[in-house]
C-alpha atoms as a PDB file:
ATOM      1  CA  MET A   1     -27.823  -6.540 -57.872  1.00  0.00           C
ATOM      2  CA  LYS A   2     -29.183  -4.306 -60.631  1.00  0.00           C
ATOM      3  CA  VAL A   3     -31.507  -1.303 -60.473  1.00  0.00           C
ATOM      4  CA  ILE A   4     -34.067   0.089 -62.912  1.00  0.00           C
ATOM      5  CA  GLY A   5     -36.615   2.800 -62.296  1.00  0.00           C
ATOM      6  CA  LEU A   6     -40.145   3.442 -63.488  1.00  0.00           C
ATOM      7  CA  ALA A   7     -41.077   7.100 -63.834  1.00  0.00           C
ATOM      8  CA  GLY A   8     -44.249   8.789 -64.959  1.00  0.00           C
ATOM      9  CA  TRP A   9     -47.069  11.036 -63.907  1.00  0.00           C
ATOM     10  CA  SER A  10     -49.640   9.899 -61.376  1.00  0.00           C
ATOM     11  CA  GLY A  11     -52.277   7.855 -63.180  1.00  0.00           C
ATOM     12  CA  ALA A  12     -49.906   6.587 -65.878  1.00  0.00           C
ATOM     13  CA  GLY A  13     -50.140   3.033 -64.550  1.00  0.00           C
ATOM     14  CA  LYS A  14     -46.734   2.470 -62.939  1.00  0.00           C
ATOM     15  CA  THR A  15     -48.056   0.357 -60.074  1.00  0.00           C
ATOM     16  CA  THR A  16     -50.404  -1.625 -62.318  1.00  0.00           C
ATOM     17  CA  LEU A  17     -47.541  -2.298 -64.703  1.00  0.00           C
ATOM     18  CA  LEU A  18     -45.329  -3.453 -61.833  1.00  0.00           C
ATOM     19  CA  THR A  19     -47.972  -5.875 -60.556  1.00  0.00           C
ATOM     20  CA  ARG A  20     -48.040  -7.411 -64.038  1.00  0.00           C
ATOM     21  CA  VAL A  21     -44.293  -7.478 -64.750  1.00  0.00           C
ATOM     22  CA  ILE A  22     -43.044  -8.756 -61.350  1.00  0.00           C
ATOM     23  CA  PRO A  23     -44.617 -12.228 -61.770  1.00  0.00           C
ATOM     24  CA  HIS A  24     -43.105 -12.401 -65.266  1.00  0.00           C
ATOM     25  CA  LEU A  25     -39.623 -11.545 -63.959  1.00  0.00           C
ATOM     26  CA  ILE A  26     -39.994 -14.073 -61.142  1.00  0.00           C
ATOM     27  CA  GLY A  27     -41.045 -16.639 -63.747  1.00  0.00           C
ATOM     28  CA  GLU A  28     -37.732 -15.935 -65.492  1.00  0.00           C
ATOM     29  CA  GLY A  29     -35.960 -16.907 -62.273  1.00  0.00           C
ATOM     30  CA  LEU A  30     -35.184 -13.435 -60.916  1.00  0.00           C
ATOM     31  CA  ARG A  31     -35.526 -12.297 -57.309  1.00  0.00           C
ATOM     32  CA  VAL A  32     -37.168  -8.858 -57.401  1.00  0.00           C
ATOM     33  CA  SER A  33     -37.559  -6.097 -54.816  1.00  0.00           C
ATOM     34  CA  VAL A  34     -39.312  -2.735 -55.116  1.00  0.00           C
ATOM     35  CA  ILE A  35     -38.619   0.673 -53.608  1.00  0.00           C
ATOM     36  CA  LYS A  36     -41.657   2.954 -53.871  1.00  0.00           C
ATOM     37  CA  HIS A  37     -41.525   6.673 -53.227  1.00  0.00           C
ATOM     38  CA  ALA A  38     -44.565   8.218 -51.558  1.00  0.00           C
ATOM     39  CA  HIS A  39     -45.213  11.927 -51.992  1.00  0.00           C
ATOM     40  CA  HIS A  40     -47.349  12.319 -48.915  1.00  0.00           C
ATOM     41  CA  ALA A  41     -47.598  11.212 -45.328  1.00  0.00           C
ATOM     42  CA  PHE A  42     -48.344   7.516 -45.274  1.00  0.00           C
ATOM     43  CA  ASP A  43     -48.593   4.838 -42.649  1.00  0.00           C
ATOM     44  CA  VAL A  44     -48.116   1.089 -42.950  1.00  0.00           C
ATOM     45  CA  ASP A  45     -49.158   0.584 -39.358  1.00  0.00           C
ATOM     46  CA  VAL A  46     -52.653   0.316 -37.901  1.00  0.00           C
ATOM     47  CA  PRO A  47     -53.661   2.983 -35.384  1.00  0.00           C
ATOM     48  CA  GLY A  48     -54.214   1.458 -31.956  1.00  0.00           C
ATOM     49  CA  LYS A  49     -51.985  -1.598 -32.517  1.00  0.00           C
ATOM     50  CA  ASP A  50     -48.992  -2.042 -30.209  1.00  0.00           C
ATOM     51  CA  SER A  51     -46.404  -1.100 -32.851  1.00  0.00           C
ATOM     52  CA  TRP A  52     -48.349   2.063 -33.711  1.00  0.00           C
ATOM     53  CA  ARG A  53     -48.573   2.959 -30.032  1.00  0.00           C
ATOM     54  CA  HIS A  54     -44.791   2.453 -29.658  1.00  0.00           C
ATOM     55  CA  ARG A  55     -44.101   4.853 -32.543  1.00  0.00           C
ATOM     56  CA  GLU A  56     -46.608   7.368 -31.240  1.00  0.00           C
ATOM     57  CA  ALA A  57     -44.885   7.199 -27.855  1.00  0.00           C
ATOM     58  CA  GLY A  58     -41.665   8.351 -29.540  1.00  0.00           C
ATOM     59  CA  ALA A  59     -39.708   5.221 -30.497  1.00  0.00           C
ATOM     60  CA  ALA A  60     -37.256   6.014 -33.301  1.00  0.00           C
ATOM     61  CA  GLU A  61     -37.665   2.521 -34.783  1.00  0.00           C
ATOM     62  CA  VAL A  62     -40.151  -0.276 -34.294  1.00  0.00           C
ATOM     63  CA  LEU A  63     -39.473  -3.743 -35.673  1.00  0.00           C
ATOM     64  CA  VAL A  64     -42.443  -6.109 -35.887  1.00  0.00           C
ATOM     65  CA  SER A  65     -41.745  -9.786 -36.486  1.00  0.00           C
ATOM     66  CA  SER A  66     -43.800 -12.930 -37.021  1.00  0.00           C
ATOM     67  CA  GLY A  67     -43.350 -16.359 -38.532  1.00  0.00           C
ATOM     68  CA  LYS A  68     -44.351 -14.965 -41.941  1.00  0.00           C
ATOM     69  CA  ARG A  69     -42.656 -11.552 -42.206  1.00  0.00           C
ATOM     70  CA  TRP A  70     -40.902  -8.739 -40.425  1.00  0.00           C
ATOM     71  CA  ALA A  71     -41.104  -5.014 -40.946  1.00  0.00           C
ATOM     72  CA  LEU A  72     -38.958  -2.189 -39.678  1.00  0.00           C
ATOM     73  CA  MET A  73     -40.514   1.259 -39.383  1.00  0.00           C
ATOM     74  CA  ARG A  74     -38.295   4.264 -38.810  1.00  0.00           C
ATOM     75  CA  GLU A  75     -39.645   7.650 -37.833  1.00  0.00           C
ATOM     76  CA  LEU A  76     -37.707  10.525 -39.365  1.00  0.00           C
ATOM     77  CA  ARG A  77     -38.869  12.965 -36.680  1.00  0.00           C
ATOM     78  CA  GLY A  78     -37.772  15.983 -38.704  1.00  0.00           C
ATOM     79  CA  ALA A  79     -34.638  14.420 -40.224  1.00  0.00           C
ATOM     80  CA  PRO A  80     -34.260  14.778 -43.989  1.00  0.00           C
ATOM     81  CA  GLU A  81     -35.894  12.187 -46.229  1.00  0.00           C
ATOM     82  CA  PRO A  82     -33.347   9.500 -47.155  1.00  0.00           C
ATOM     83  CA  ARG A  83     -32.100   9.503 -50.730  1.00  0.00           C
ATOM     84  CA  LEU A  84     -32.275   6.455 -52.951  1.00  0.00           C
ATOM     85  CA  PRO A  85     -28.678   5.247 -52.282  1.00  0.00           C
ATOM     86  CA  GLU A  86     -29.333   5.065 -48.531  1.00  0.00           C
ATOM     87  CA  LEU A  87     -32.505   3.066 -49.132  1.00  0.00           C
ATOM     88  CA  LEU A  88     -30.802   0.718 -51.610  1.00  0.00           C
ATOM     89  CA  ALA A  89     -28.168  -0.041 -48.978  1.00  0.00           C
ATOM     90  CA  LYS A  90     -30.904  -1.280 -46.619  1.00  0.00           C
ATOM     91  CA  LEU A  91     -32.235  -3.926 -49.027  1.00  0.00           C
ATOM     92  CA  SER A  92     -31.246  -7.570 -49.050  1.00  0.00           C
ATOM     93  CA  ARG A  93     -29.413  -8.579 -52.228  1.00  0.00           C
ATOM     94  CA  VAL A  94     -31.709  -9.563 -55.095  1.00  0.00           C
ATOM     95  CA  ASP A  95     -31.303  -9.766 -58.855  1.00  0.00           C
ATOM     96  CA  LEU A  96     -33.353  -6.675 -59.703  1.00  0.00           C
ATOM     97  CA  VAL A  97     -34.604  -3.688 -57.718  1.00  0.00           C
ATOM     98  CA  VAL A  98     -37.384  -1.723 -59.383  1.00  0.00           C
ATOM     99  CA  VAL A  99     -37.619   1.858 -58.163  1.00  0.00           C
ATOM    100  CA  GLU A 100     -41.015   3.506 -58.564  1.00  0.00           C
ATOM    101  CA  GLY A 101     -40.715   7.257 -58.284  1.00  0.00           C
ATOM    102  CA  PHE A 102     -37.582   9.103 -57.136  1.00  0.00           C
ATOM    103  CA  LYS A 103     -37.704  11.123 -60.373  1.00  0.00           C
ATOM    104  CA  SER A 104     -34.843  13.412 -59.333  1.00  0.00           C
ATOM    105  CA  GLU A 105     -32.392  10.589 -58.597  1.00  0.00           C
ATOM    106  CA  PRO A 106     -29.832   9.766 -61.337  1.00  0.00           C
ATOM    107  CA  HIS A 107     -30.657   6.072 -61.871  1.00  0.00           C
ATOM    108  CA  ARG A 108     -31.837   4.762 -65.248  1.00  0.00           C
ATOM    109  CA  LYS A 109     -35.576   4.900 -65.719  1.00  0.00           C
ATOM    110  CA  ILE A 110     -38.244   3.613 -68.043  1.00  0.00           C
ATOM    111  CA  GLU A 111     -40.983   6.162 -68.572  1.00  0.00           C
ATOM    112  CA  VAL A 112     -44.522   4.830 -68.205  1.00  0.00           C
ATOM    113  CA  HIS A 113     -46.815   7.000 -70.323  1.00  0.00           C
ATOM    114  CA  ARG A 114     -50.539   6.580 -70.938  1.00  0.00           C
ATOM    115  CA  LEU A 115     -52.100   8.788 -73.625  1.00  0.00           C
ATOM    116  CA  ALA A 116     -55.466   9.019 -71.818  1.00  0.00           C
ATOM    117  CA  ASN A 117     -53.687  10.536 -68.809  1.00  0.00           C
ATOM    118  CA  GLY A 118     -53.324  13.764 -70.802  1.00  0.00           C
ATOM    119  CA  LYS A 119     -49.875  14.549 -69.404  1.00  0.00           C
ATOM    120  CA  PRO A 120     -46.728  15.432 -71.386  1.00  0.00           C
ATOM    121  CA  MET A 121     -43.870  12.981 -71.792  1.00  0.00           C
ATOM    122  CA  LEU A 122     -40.997  13.243 -69.307  1.00  0.00           C
ATOM    123  CA  PHE A 123     -38.227  11.869 -71.534  1.00  0.00           C
ATOM    124  CA  PRO A 124     -37.196  14.916 -73.483  1.00  0.00           C
ATOM    125  CA  ASP A 125     -36.264  16.672 -70.231  1.00  0.00           C
ATOM    126  CA  ASP A 126     -34.905  13.756 -68.171  1.00  0.00           C
ATOM    127  CA  PRO A 127     -31.607  12.322 -69.448  1.00  0.00           C
ATOM    128  CA  ALA A 128     -31.961   9.328 -67.094  1.00  0.00           C
ATOM    129  CA  ILE A 129     -34.958   8.030 -69.061  1.00  0.00           C
ATOM    130  CA  SER A 130     -33.565   5.232 -71.203  1.00  0.00           C
ATOM    131  CA  GLY A 131     -36.736   3.583 -72.504  1.00  0.00           C
ATOM    132  CA  ILE A 132     -40.479   4.137 -72.780  1.00  0.00           C
ATOM    133  CA  ALA A 133     -43.498   1.922 -72.114  1.00  0.00           C
ATOM    134  CA  THR A 134     -46.570   3.550 -73.642  1.00  0.00           C
ATOM    135  CA  ASP A 135     -49.859   2.991 -75.438  1.00  0.00           C
ATOM    136  CA  THR A 136     -49.163   5.594 -78.135  1.00  0.00           C
ATOM    137  CA  GLU A 137     -46.682   6.333 -80.914  1.00  0.00           C
ATOM    138  CA  VAL A 138     -43.559   8.229 -79.832  1.00  0.00           C
ATOM    139  CA  GLU A 139     -40.867   9.725 -82.043  1.00  0.00           C
ATOM    140  CA  THR A 140     -37.574   8.949 -80.331  1.00  0.00           C
ATOM    141  CA  THR A 141     -34.394   6.956 -80.687  1.00  0.00           C
ATOM    142  CA  LEU A 142     -35.065   5.417 -77.253  1.00  0.00           C
ATOM    143  CA  PRO A 143     -36.463   1.878 -77.153  1.00  0.00           C
ATOM    144  CA  VAL A 144     -40.270   1.933 -76.984  1.00  0.00           C
ATOM    145  CA  VAL A 145     -42.588  -0.942 -76.039  1.00  0.00           C
ATOM    146  CA  HIS A 146     -46.352  -1.153 -75.653  1.00  0.00           C
ATOM    147  CA  LEU A 147     -47.732  -0.991 -72.098  1.00  0.00           C
ATOM    148  CA  ASP A 148     -49.482  -4.343 -72.575  1.00  0.00           C
ATOM    149  CA  ASP A 149     -46.390  -6.195 -73.851  1.00  0.00           C
ATOM    150  CA  ILE A 150     -45.219  -7.537 -70.502  1.00  0.00           C
ATOM    151  CA  PRO A 151     -42.466  -9.814 -71.913  1.00  0.00           C
ATOM    152  CA  ALA A 152     -41.018  -6.860 -73.875  1.00  0.00           C
ATOM    153  CA  ILE A 153     -41.172  -4.596 -70.813  1.00  0.00           C
ATOM    154  CA  ALA A 154     -39.460  -7.259 -68.686  1.00  0.00           C
ATOM    155  CA  ALA A 155     -36.741  -7.624 -71.338  1.00  0.00           C
ATOM    156  CA  MET A 156     -36.310  -3.828 -71.470  1.00  0.00           C
ATOM    157  CA  MET A 157     -36.006  -3.669 -67.680  1.00  0.00           C
ATOM    158  CA  ARG A 158     -33.344  -6.397 -67.672  1.00  0.00           C
ATOM    159  CA  LYS A 159     -31.413  -4.794 -70.522  1.00  0.00           C
ATOM    160  CA  LEU A 160     -31.462  -1.233 -69.153  1.00  0.00           C
ATOM    161  CA  ALA A 161     -30.884  -2.040 -65.457  1.00  0.00           C
ATOM    162  CA  ILE A 162     -27.536  -0.927 -64.056  1.00  0.00           C
ATOM    163  CA  SER A 163     -25.569  -2.248 -61.113  1.00  0.00           C
ATOM    164  CA  VAL A 164     -26.340  -0.885 -57.680  1.00  0.00           C
ATOM    165  CA  GLU A 165     -22.684   0.175 -57.466  1.00  0.00           C
ATOM    166  CA  ASP A 166     -23.119   2.364 -60.568  1.00  0.00           C
ATOM    167  CA  VAL A 167     -26.260   3.927 -59.054  1.00  0.00           C
ATOM    168  CA  LEU A 168     -24.365   4.679 -55.848  1.00  0.00           C
ATOM    169  CA  ALA A 169     -21.412   6.147 -57.774  1.00  0.00           C
ATOM    170  CA  ALA A 170     -23.710   8.358 -59.889  1.00  0.00           C
ATOM    171  CA  SER A 171     -25.491   9.707 -56.817  1.00  0.00           C
ATOM    172  CA  VAL A 172     -22.172  10.658 -55.178  1.00  0.00           C
ATOM    173  CA  VAL A 173     -21.355  12.705 -58.306  1.00  0.00           C
ATOM    174  CA  GLU A 174     -24.824  14.332 -58.157  1.00  0.00           C
ATOM    175  CA  SER A 175     -24.607  15.257 -54.449  1.00  0.00           C
END
């Protein structure tokens, strides 16, 4: 199992890029999973539904299952937010895990940068950025591909991804 991250400012197009590149990677025969970091309180449950009511009543975990999918929701209830290694350990084995966000974690990342966003590049200050997907010219020795070149982005992701074991080892060093 290999891991590659996408990093960039809000509005750079990380999620849009992922929705375009995942089908391409699957078409190449890869099994792909995504870990997405949210910076705010979020809920995947519907208020009033049984599972929501169970969590609101104080359940630490609620697992919902059907013939099509299952989902496990865990309430932190004041516990610290889990770091990327803990979350990676919870995933089923796949060929490639794409991590959106988790900027402070030491996994390799591809910066997604859109000129119209008006934000500065991250790569000069983040040594974990190993490639750039952008719609503008960038002076760097890092590999750079255009945001609309999905095959090139998929190839960059495959080339730069590192094993989950290496991600776990790097995060132990960082702790």
